[in-house]
Amino acid sequence: MLDNVKVVLVGTSHPGNIGSAARAMKVMGLSQLVLVEPQCKVDAQTLALAAGAADIAQNALVVDSLEEAVADCGLVVGSSARSRTLEWPMLEPRECGEKFAIEGESHPVALIFGRERTGLTNEELQTCHYHVCIPANPEYSSLNLAMAVQTLSYEVRVAHLNRLQSVHLQRQEEYPRHKELEMFYEHLEKVITDTQFIAQDKPNMVMNKLRRLFNRARPESQEINILRGILTSVEKQLPGKK
């Protein structure tokens, strides 16, 4: 999933910021860096600040437009301050990470970061499905580019790891097929009719309620087998069945 996450920097003007962003990405397991119309080149300062993440900076894809950067992405989220003039769906960083962890399993996704001084333009922000705002101290909310990349990359990684752990811990349940459920309902109806729990000529009302009950509970295959075993045990106790 992490390989499907693009970090897109738009109009970056300081080479050191590219290196610092690359380092922030690599710490969190991200590797796809895209530069949209950068105002500087990857240079010695970039590589120095990238430290052990020089490979990400050197392999960064350089494109001419934001549209080109996100053309293959199914989810695009732009980092921005909350705007009163541009109403757009907003995400908290944690929500953003969770969406990326889910959607990144099936298609590329992109985190967009704007220029150091002016951020993203309204037109660029409208390219995004959502905006994400880091809830910093309102009295001092100055985050540099690498800090913003680090914060949101962290949320993506944590959400991804939580999802992996959940899948690992969660037992993959086997559910009965429709045919097996119908066989259970037929068996159930026969037994409750034979025991005179329901009248043979008016079974539908009770059976419909029982169907809703079991559909809501969504029993697993093993549970259906247990229920059918109980029904069989009841049948054996009926007169003439021993």
PDB file of C-alpha atoms in Angstrom:
ATOM      1  CA  MET A   1       0.000   0.000   0.000  1.00  0.00           C
ATOM      2  CA  LEU A   2       2.741   2.479   0.929  1.00  0.00           C
ATOM      3  CA  ASP A   3       4.228   2.114  -2.560  1.00  0.00           C
ATOM      4  CA  ASN A   4       0.991   3.535  -3.971  1.00  0.00           C
ATOM      5  CA  VAL A   5       1.286   6.783  -2.003  1.00  0.00           C
ATOM      6  CA  LYS A   6       2.620   9.781  -3.908  1.00  0.00           C
ATOM      7  CA  VAL A   7       3.948  12.846  -2.125  1.00  0.00           C
ATOM      8  CA  VAL A   8       3.565  15.732  -4.565  1.00  0.00           C
ATOM      9  CA  LEU A   9       5.437  18.985  -3.975  1.00  0.00           C
ATOM     10  CA  VAL A  10       4.208  21.931  -6.046  1.00  0.00           C
ATOM     11  CA  GLY A  11       6.515  24.799  -6.967  1.00  0.00           C
ATOM     12  CA  THR A  12       9.162  24.061  -4.343  1.00  0.00           C
ATOM     13  CA  SER A  13      11.727  26.874  -4.257  1.00  0.00           C
ATOM     14  CA  HIS A  14      14.375  25.594  -1.807  1.00  0.00           C
ATOM     15  CA  PRO A  15      16.411  22.489  -2.688  1.00  0.00           C
ATOM     16  CA  GLY A  16      16.895  21.696   0.982  1.00  0.00           C
ATOM     17  CA  ASN A  17      13.147  21.307   1.420  1.00  0.00           C
ATOM     18  CA  ILE A  18      13.077  18.593  -1.233  1.00  0.00           C
ATOM     19  CA  GLY A  19      15.766  16.705   0.658  1.00  0.00           C
ATOM     20  CA  SER A  20      14.038  17.149   4.020  1.00  0.00           C
ATOM     21  CA  ALA A  21      10.721  15.997   2.557  1.00  0.00           C
ATOM     22  CA  ALA A  22      12.425  12.941   1.064  1.00  0.00           C
ATOM     23  CA  ARG A  23      13.886  12.094   4.470  1.00  0.00           C
ATOM     24  CA  ALA A  24      10.479  12.507   6.140  1.00  0.00           C
ATOM     25  CA  MET A  25       8.953  10.192   3.554  1.00  0.00           C
ATOM     26  CA  LYS A  26      11.552   7.442   3.847  1.00  0.00           C
ATOM     27  CA  VAL A  27      11.260   7.363   7.643  1.00  0.00           C
ATOM     28  CA  MET A  28       7.581   6.497   7.154  1.00  0.00           C
ATOM     29  CA  GLY A  29       8.123   3.997   4.342  1.00  0.00           C
ATOM     30  CA  LEU A  30       6.992   6.197   1.453  1.00  0.00           C
ATOM     31  CA  SER A  31       9.057   6.320  -1.727  1.00  0.00           C
ATOM     32  CA  GLN A  32       7.172   8.109  -4.524  1.00  0.00           C
ATOM     33  CA  LEU A  33       8.160  11.770  -4.662  1.00  0.00           C
ATOM     34  CA  VAL A  34       6.767  13.947  -7.452  1.00  0.00           C
ATOM     35  CA  LEU A  35       7.904  17.532  -8.130  1.00  0.00           C
ATOM     36  CA  VAL A  36       5.503  19.811  -9.984  1.00  0.00           C
ATOM     37  CA  GLU A  37       7.230  22.767 -11.649  1.00  0.00           C
ATOM     38  CA  PRO A  38      10.008  22.981  -9.057  1.00  0.00           C
ATOM     39  CA  GLN A  39      11.744  26.358  -8.837  1.00  0.00           C
ATOM     40  CA  CYS A  40      15.042  24.685  -7.949  1.00  0.00           C
ATOM     41  CA  LYS A  41      17.047  21.589  -8.801  1.00  0.00           C
ATOM     42  CA  VAL A  42      18.043  18.576  -6.769  1.00  0.00           C
ATOM     43  CA  ASP A  43      21.564  19.560  -5.714  1.00  0.00           C
ATOM     44  CA  ALA A  44      24.182  18.966  -3.044  1.00  0.00           C
ATOM     45  CA  GLN A  45      22.047  20.734  -0.418  1.00  0.00           C
ATOM     46  CA  THR A  46      19.114  18.499  -1.302  1.00  0.00           C
ATOM     47  CA  LEU A  47      21.183  15.360  -0.867  1.00  0.00           C
ATOM     48  CA  ALA A  48      22.765  16.607   2.355  1.00  0.00           C
ATOM     49  CA  LEU A  49      19.389  17.224   3.999  1.00  0.00           C
ATOM     50  CA  ALA A  50      17.970  13.997   2.599  1.00  0.00           C
ATOM     51  CA  ALA A  51      20.635  12.125   4.577  1.00  0.00           C
ATOM     52  CA  GLY A  52      19.921   8.422   3.931  1.00  0.00           C
ATOM     53  CA  ALA A  53      16.993   9.235   1.649  1.00  0.00           C
ATOM     54  CA  ALA A  54      19.026  10.638  -1.238  1.00  0.00           C
ATOM     55  CA  ASP A  55      17.647   7.891  -3.497  1.00  0.00           C
ATOM     56  CA  ILE A  56      14.109   9.250  -3.116  1.00  0.00           C
ATOM     57  CA  ALA A  57      15.197  12.788  -3.949  1.00  0.00           C
ATOM     58  CA  GLN A  58      17.307  11.700  -6.926  1.00  0.00           C
ATOM     59  CA  ASN A  59      14.541   9.486  -8.312  1.00  0.00           C
ATOM     60  CA  ALA A  60      11.822  12.114  -7.892  1.00  0.00           C
ATOM     61  CA  LEU A  61       9.545  12.435 -10.912  1.00  0.00           C
ATOM     62  CA  VAL A  62       9.477  15.990 -12.308  1.00  0.00           C
ATOM     63  CA  VAL A  63       6.301  17.032 -14.144  1.00  0.00           C
ATOM     64  CA  ASP A  64       4.904  20.234 -15.607  1.00  0.00           C
ATOM     65  CA  SER A  65       1.474  20.255 -13.996  1.00  0.00           C
ATOM     66  CA  LEU A  66      -0.461  18.999 -11.005  1.00  0.00           C
ATOM     67  CA  GLU A  67      -2.920  17.282 -13.362  1.00  0.00           C
ATOM     68  CA  GLU A  68      -0.068  15.220 -14.791  1.00  0.00           C
ATOM     69  CA  ALA A  69       1.162  14.323 -11.314  1.00  0.00           C
ATOM     70  CA  VAL A  70      -2.189  12.916 -10.193  1.00  0.00           C
ATOM     71  CA  ALA A  71      -3.588  11.595 -13.482  1.00  0.00           C
ATOM     72  CA  ASP A  72      -3.521   7.962 -12.286  1.00  0.00           C
ATOM     73  CA  CYS A  73      -4.639   8.654  -8.705  1.00  0.00           C
ATOM     74  CA  GLY A  74      -8.006   7.604  -7.332  1.00  0.00           C
ATOM     75  CA  LEU A  75      -7.700   9.834  -4.256  1.00  0.00           C
ATOM     76  CA  VAL A  76      -6.055  13.265  -4.121  1.00  0.00           C
ATOM     77  CA  VAL A  77      -5.772  15.238  -0.868  1.00  0.00           C
ATOM     78  CA  GLY A  78      -4.288  18.719  -0.644  1.00  0.00           C
ATOM     79  CA  SER A  79      -2.622  20.072   2.485  1.00  0.00           C
ATOM     80  CA  SER A  80      -3.996  23.516   3.283  1.00  0.00           C
ATOM     81  CA  ALA A  81      -5.141  25.844   6.004  1.00  0.00           C
ATOM     82  CA  ARG A  82      -8.871  25.988   6.593  1.00  0.00           C
ATOM     83  CA  SER A  83     -10.325  28.470   4.133  1.00  0.00           C
ATOM     84  CA  ARG A  84     -13.446  30.560   4.578  1.00  0.00           C
ATOM     85  CA  THR A  85     -13.522  31.507   0.904  1.00  0.00           C
ATOM     86  CA  LEU A  86     -13.145  28.023  -0.616  1.00  0.00           C
ATOM     87  CA  GLU A  87     -15.619  25.528   0.786  1.00  0.00           C
ATOM     88  CA  TRP A  88     -14.287  22.025   0.267  1.00  0.00           C
ATOM     89  CA  PRO A  89     -14.561  18.710   2.127  1.00  0.00           C
ATOM     90  CA  MET A  90     -12.012  18.784   4.951  1.00  0.00           C
ATOM     91  CA  LEU A  91     -10.239  15.882   6.615  1.00  0.00           C
ATOM     92  CA  GLU A  92      -8.386  15.685   9.886  1.00  0.00           C
ATOM     93  CA  PRO A  93      -4.905  14.117   9.503  1.00  0.00           C
ATOM     94  CA  ARG A  94      -6.085  10.871  11.103  1.00  0.00           C
ATOM     95  CA  GLU A  95      -9.044  10.616   8.735  1.00  0.00           C
ATOM     96  CA  CYS A  96      -6.697  11.300   5.846  1.00  0.00           C
ATOM     97  CA  GLY A  97      -4.369   8.492   6.911  1.00  0.00           C
ATOM     98  CA  GLU A  98      -7.254   6.057   7.222  1.00  0.00           C
ATOM     99  CA  LYS A  99      -8.589   6.879   3.750  1.00  0.00           C
ATOM    100  CA  PHE A 100      -5.131   6.441   2.251  1.00  0.00           C
ATOM    101  CA  ALA A 101      -4.605   3.113   4.032  1.00  0.00           C
ATOM    102  CA  ILE A 102      -7.826   1.758   2.505  1.00  0.00           C
ATOM    103  CA  GLU A 103      -7.737   3.226  -0.989  1.00  0.00           C
ATOM    104  CA  GLY A 104      -3.985   2.838  -1.404  1.00  0.00           C
ATOM    105  CA  GLU A 105      -4.452  -0.927  -1.403  1.00  0.00           C
ATOM    106  CA  SER A 106      -6.105  -0.785  -4.819  1.00  0.00           C
ATOM    107  CA  HIS A 107      -4.862   2.335  -6.632  1.00  0.00           C
ATOM    108  CA  PRO A 108      -2.384   5.229  -6.438  1.00  0.00           C
ATOM    109  CA  VAL A 109      -3.211   8.044  -4.024  1.00  0.00           C
ATOM    110  CA  ALA A 110      -1.590  11.461  -3.637  1.00  0.00           C
ATOM    111  CA  LEU A 111      -0.790  13.947  -0.882  1.00  0.00           C
ATOM    112  CA  ILE A 112      -0.300  17.439  -2.322  1.00  0.00           C
ATOM    113  CA  PHE A 113       1.856  20.122  -0.679  1.00  0.00           C
ATOM    114  CA  GLY A 114       2.075  23.678  -1.945  1.00  0.00           C
ATOM    115  CA  ARG A 115       4.727  26.356  -2.183  1.00  0.00           C
ATOM    116  CA  GLU A 116       6.682  27.280   0.916  1.00  0.00           C
ATOM    117  CA  ARG A 117       5.345  30.835   1.110  1.00  0.00           C
ATOM    118  CA  THR A 118       1.952  30.758  -0.568  1.00  0.00           C
ATOM    119  CA  GLY A 119       0.793  27.145  -0.501  1.00  0.00           C
ATOM    120  CA  LEU A 120      -1.565  25.865  -3.192  1.00  0.00           C
ATOM    121  CA  THR A 121      -3.666  28.104  -5.408  1.00  0.00           C
ATOM    122  CA  ASN A 122      -7.456  27.802  -5.329  1.00  0.00           C
ATOM    123  CA  GLU A 123      -7.335  26.178  -8.748  1.00  0.00           C
ATOM    124  CA  GLU A 124      -4.840  23.586  -7.498  1.00  0.00           C
ATOM    125  CA  LEU A 125      -6.901  22.960  -4.368  1.00  0.00           C
ATOM    126  CA  GLN A 126      -9.930  22.263  -6.538  1.00  0.00           C
ATOM    127  CA  THR A 127      -7.982  19.438  -8.179  1.00  0.00           C
ATOM    128  CA  CYS A 128      -8.202  17.614  -4.832  1.00  0.00           C
ATOM    129  CA  HIS A 129     -11.012  15.424  -3.557  1.00  0.00           C
ATOM    130  CA  TYR A 130     -10.378  16.644  -0.014  1.00  0.00           C
ATOM    131  CA  HIS A 131      -8.270  19.153   1.872  1.00  0.00           C
ATOM    132  CA  VAL A 132      -6.427  18.205   5.032  1.00  0.00           C
ATOM    133  CA  CYS A 133      -5.536  20.677   7.743  1.00  0.00           C
ATOM    134  CA  ILE A 134      -2.994  19.925  10.476  1.00  0.00           C
ATOM    135  CA  PRO A 135      -4.491  21.258  13.734  1.00  0.00           C
ATOM    136  CA  ALA A 136      -1.429  23.162  14.916  1.00  0.00           C
ATOM    137  CA  ASN A 137      -1.304  25.732  17.719  1.00  0.00           C
ATOM    138  CA  PRO A 138      -3.414  28.646  16.399  1.00  0.00           C
ATOM    139  CA  GLU A 139      -1.077  31.104  18.105  1.00  0.00           C
ATOM    140  CA  TYR A 140       1.914  29.661  16.245  1.00  0.00           C
ATOM    141  CA  SER A 141       0.834  27.431  13.389  1.00  0.00           C
ATOM    142  CA  SER A 142       3.990  27.774  11.292  1.00  0.00           C
ATOM    143  CA  LEU A 143       4.864  24.355   9.890  1.00  0.00           C
ATOM    144  CA  ASN A 144       7.656  24.086   7.368  1.00  0.00           C
ATOM    145  CA  LEU A 145       7.223  21.815   4.350  1.00  0.00           C
ATOM    146  CA  ALA A 146       9.131  18.852   5.763  1.00  0.00           C
ATOM    147  CA  MET A 147       7.163  19.015   9.039  1.00  0.00           C
ATOM    148  CA  ALA A 148       3.879  18.872   7.137  1.00  0.00           C
ATOM    149  CA  VAL A 149       5.110  15.956   5.003  1.00  0.00           C
ATOM    150  CA  GLN A 150       6.319  14.161   8.133  1.00  0.00           C
ATOM    151  CA  THR A 151       3.045  14.629  10.013  1.00  0.00           C
ATOM    152  CA  LEU A 152       0.766  13.394   7.244  1.00  0.00           C
ATOM    153  CA  SER A 153       3.121  10.595   6.200  1.00  0.00           C
ATOM    154  CA  TYR A 154       3.105   9.419   9.816  1.00  0.00           C
ATOM    155  CA  GLU A 155      -0.698   9.281   9.847  1.00  0.00           C
ATOM    156  CA  VAL A 156      -0.694   7.254   6.635  1.00  0.00           C
ATOM    157  CA  ARG A 157       1.815   4.788   8.055  1.00  0.00           C
ATOM    158  CA  VAL A 158       0.025   4.388  11.391  1.00  0.00           C
ATOM    159  CA  ALA A 159      -3.311   3.783   9.657  1.00  0.00           C
ATOM    160  CA  HIS A 160      -1.657   1.245   7.351  1.00  0.00           C
ATOM    161  CA  LEU A 161      -0.032  -0.628  10.258  1.00  0.00           C
ATOM    162  CA  ASN A 162      -3.293  -0.642  12.218  1.00  0.00           C
ATOM    163  CA  ARG A 163      -5.046  -2.084   9.197  1.00  0.00           C
ATOM    164  CA  LEU A 164      -2.416  -4.795   8.799  1.00  0.00           C
ATOM    165  CA  GLN A 165      -2.680  -5.693  12.472  1.00  0.00           C
ATOM    166  CA  SER A 166      -6.455  -5.820  12.285  1.00  0.00           C
ATOM    167  CA  VAL A 167      -6.353  -8.142   9.277  1.00  0.00           C
ATOM    168  CA  HIS A 168      -3.745 -10.323  10.999  1.00  0.00           C
ATOM    169  CA  LEU A 169      -5.715 -10.596  14.244  1.00  0.00           C
ATOM    170  CA  GLN A 170      -9.113 -10.935  12.665  1.00  0.00           C
ATOM    171  CA  ARG A 171      -9.992 -14.507  11.859  1.00  0.00           C
ATOM    172  CA  GLN A 172     -11.149 -14.826   8.292  1.00  0.00           C
ATOM    173  CA  GLU A 173     -14.659 -16.150   8.730  1.00  0.00           C
ATOM    174  CA  GLU A 174     -16.250 -18.574   6.308  1.00  0.00           C
ATOM    175  CA  TYR A 175     -19.834 -17.691   5.542  1.00  0.00           C
ATOM    176  CA  PRO A 176     -22.439 -20.103   4.161  1.00  0.00           C
ATOM    177  CA  ARG A 177     -23.506 -19.837   0.545  1.00  0.00           C
ATOM    178  CA  HIS A 178     -27.088 -18.914  -0.301  1.00  0.00           C
ATOM    179  CA  LYS A 179     -27.959 -22.537  -1.070  1.00  0.00           C
ATOM    180  CA  GLU A 180     -26.688 -23.659   2.342  1.00  0.00           C
ATOM    181  CA  LEU A 181     -28.746 -20.982   4.078  1.00  0.00           C
ATOM    182  CA  GLU A 182     -31.865 -22.069   2.210  1.00  0.00           C
ATOM    183  CA  MET A 183     -31.257 -25.663   3.287  1.00  0.00           C
ATOM    184  CA  PHE A 184     -30.984 -24.457   6.887  1.00  0.00           C
ATOM    185  CA  TYR A 185     -34.244 -22.510   6.630  1.00  0.00           C
ATOM    186  CA  GLU A 186     -36.020 -25.540   5.147  1.00  0.00           C
ATOM    187  CA  HIS A 187     -34.646 -27.702   7.964  1.00  0.00           C
ATOM    188  CA  LEU A 188     -35.683 -25.127  10.572  1.00  0.00           C
ATOM    189  CA  GLU A 189     -39.190 -24.808   9.155  1.00  0.00           C
ATOM    190  CA  LYS A 190     -39.617 -28.595   9.096  1.00  0.00           C
ATOM    191  CA  VAL A 191     -38.553 -29.012  12.733  1.00  0.00           C
ATOM    192  CA  ILE A 192     -40.639 -26.169  14.158  1.00  0.00           C
ATOM    193  CA  THR A 193     -43.590 -27.475  12.166  1.00  0.00           C
ATOM    194  CA  ASP A 194     -43.063 -31.060  13.391  1.00  0.00           C
ATOM    195  CA  THR A 195     -42.824 -29.819  16.987  1.00  0.00           C
ATOM    196  CA  GLN A 196     -46.025 -27.802  16.421  1.00  0.00           C
ATOM    197  CA  PHE A 197     -44.314 -24.530  17.217  1.00  0.00           C
ATOM    198  CA  ILE A 198     -45.953 -23.145  14.082  1.00  0.00           C
ATOM    199  CA  ALA A 199     -49.101 -24.220  12.286  1.00  0.00           C
ATOM    200  CA  GLN A 200     -48.428 -26.212   9.143  1.00  0.00           C
ATOM    201  CA  ASP A 201     -50.855 -24.121   7.115  1.00  0.00           C
ATOM    202  CA  LYS A 202     -49.470 -20.696   8.261  1.00  0.00           C
ATOM    203  CA  PRO A 203     -45.674 -20.911   8.474  1.00  0.00           C
ATOM    204  CA  ASN A 204     -44.749 -17.735   6.627  1.00  0.00           C
ATOM    205  CA  MET A 205     -45.173 -15.099   9.334  1.00  0.00           C
ATOM    206  CA  VAL A 206     -42.826 -16.767  11.816  1.00  0.00           C
ATOM    207  CA  MET A 207     -40.394 -17.953   9.153  1.00  0.00           C
ATOM    208  CA  ASN A 208     -40.086 -14.457   7.704  1.00  0.00           C
ATOM    209  CA  LYS A 209     -39.186 -13.092  11.135  1.00  0.00           C
ATOM    210  CA  LEU A 210     -36.682 -15.899  11.677  1.00  0.00           C
ATOM    211  CA  ARG A 211     -35.121 -15.224   8.286  1.00  0.00           C
ATOM    212  CA  ARG A 212     -34.685 -11.551   9.210  1.00  0.00           C
ATOM    213  CA  LEU A 213     -33.173 -12.582  12.525  1.00  0.00           C
ATOM    214  CA  PHE A 214     -30.562 -14.875  10.976  1.00  0.00           C
ATOM    215  CA  ASN A 215     -29.801 -12.488   8.102  1.00  0.00           C
ATOM    216  CA  ARG A 216     -29.161  -9.740  10.621  1.00  0.00           C
ATOM    217  CA  ALA A 217     -26.928 -12.009  12.712  1.00  0.00           C
ATOM    218  CA  ARG A 218     -25.147 -13.319   9.604  1.00  0.00           C
ATOM    219  CA  PRO A 219     -24.061 -16.667  11.098  1.00  0.00           C
ATOM    220  CA  GLU A 220     -20.843 -18.253   9.899  1.00  0.00           C
ATOM    221  CA  SER A 221     -20.704 -21.650   8.210  1.00  0.00           C
ATOM    222  CA  GLN A 222     -19.595 -23.353  11.404  1.00  0.00           C
ATOM    223  CA  GLU A 223     -22.457 -21.739  13.325  1.00  0.00           C
ATOM    224  CA  ILE A 224     -24.984 -22.872  10.708  1.00  0.00           C
ATOM    225  CA  ASN A 225     -23.603 -26.405  11.062  1.00  0.00           C
ATOM    226  CA  ILE A 226     -24.076 -26.201  14.837  1.00  0.00           C
ATOM    227  CA  LEU A 227     -27.668 -24.987  14.418  1.00  0.00           C
ATOM    228  CA  ARG A 228     -28.442 -27.779  11.975  1.00  0.00           C
ATOM    229  CA  GLY A 229     -26.911 -30.240  14.418  1.00  0.00           C
ATOM    230  CA  ILE A 230     -29.275 -28.954  17.123  1.00  0.00           C
ATOM    231  CA  LEU A 231     -32.229 -29.317  14.757  1.00  0.00           C
ATOM    232  CA  THR A 232     -31.189 -32.889  13.949  1.00  0.00           C
ATOM    233  CA  SER A 233     -30.907 -33.638  17.674  1.00  0.00           C
ATOM    234  CA  VAL A 234     -34.435 -32.287  18.239  1.00  0.00           C
ATOM    235  CA  GLU A 235     -35.737 -34.402  15.356  1.00  0.00           C
ATOM    236  CA  LYS A 236     -34.318 -37.560  16.943  1.00  0.00           C
ATOM    237  CA  GLN A 237     -36.347 -36.902  20.097  1.00  0.00           C
ATOM    238  CA  LEU A 238     -39.655 -36.656  18.238  1.00  0.00           C
ATOM    239  CA  PRO A 239     -42.035 -39.641  18.433  1.00  0.00           C
ATOM    240  CA  GLY A 240     -41.342 -42.179  15.749  1.00  0.00           C
ATOM    241  CA  LYS A 241     -37.869 -40.746  14.993  1.00  0.00           C
ATOM    242  CA  LYS A 242     -35.823 -42.840  17.408  1.00  0.00           C
TER     243      LYS A 242
END
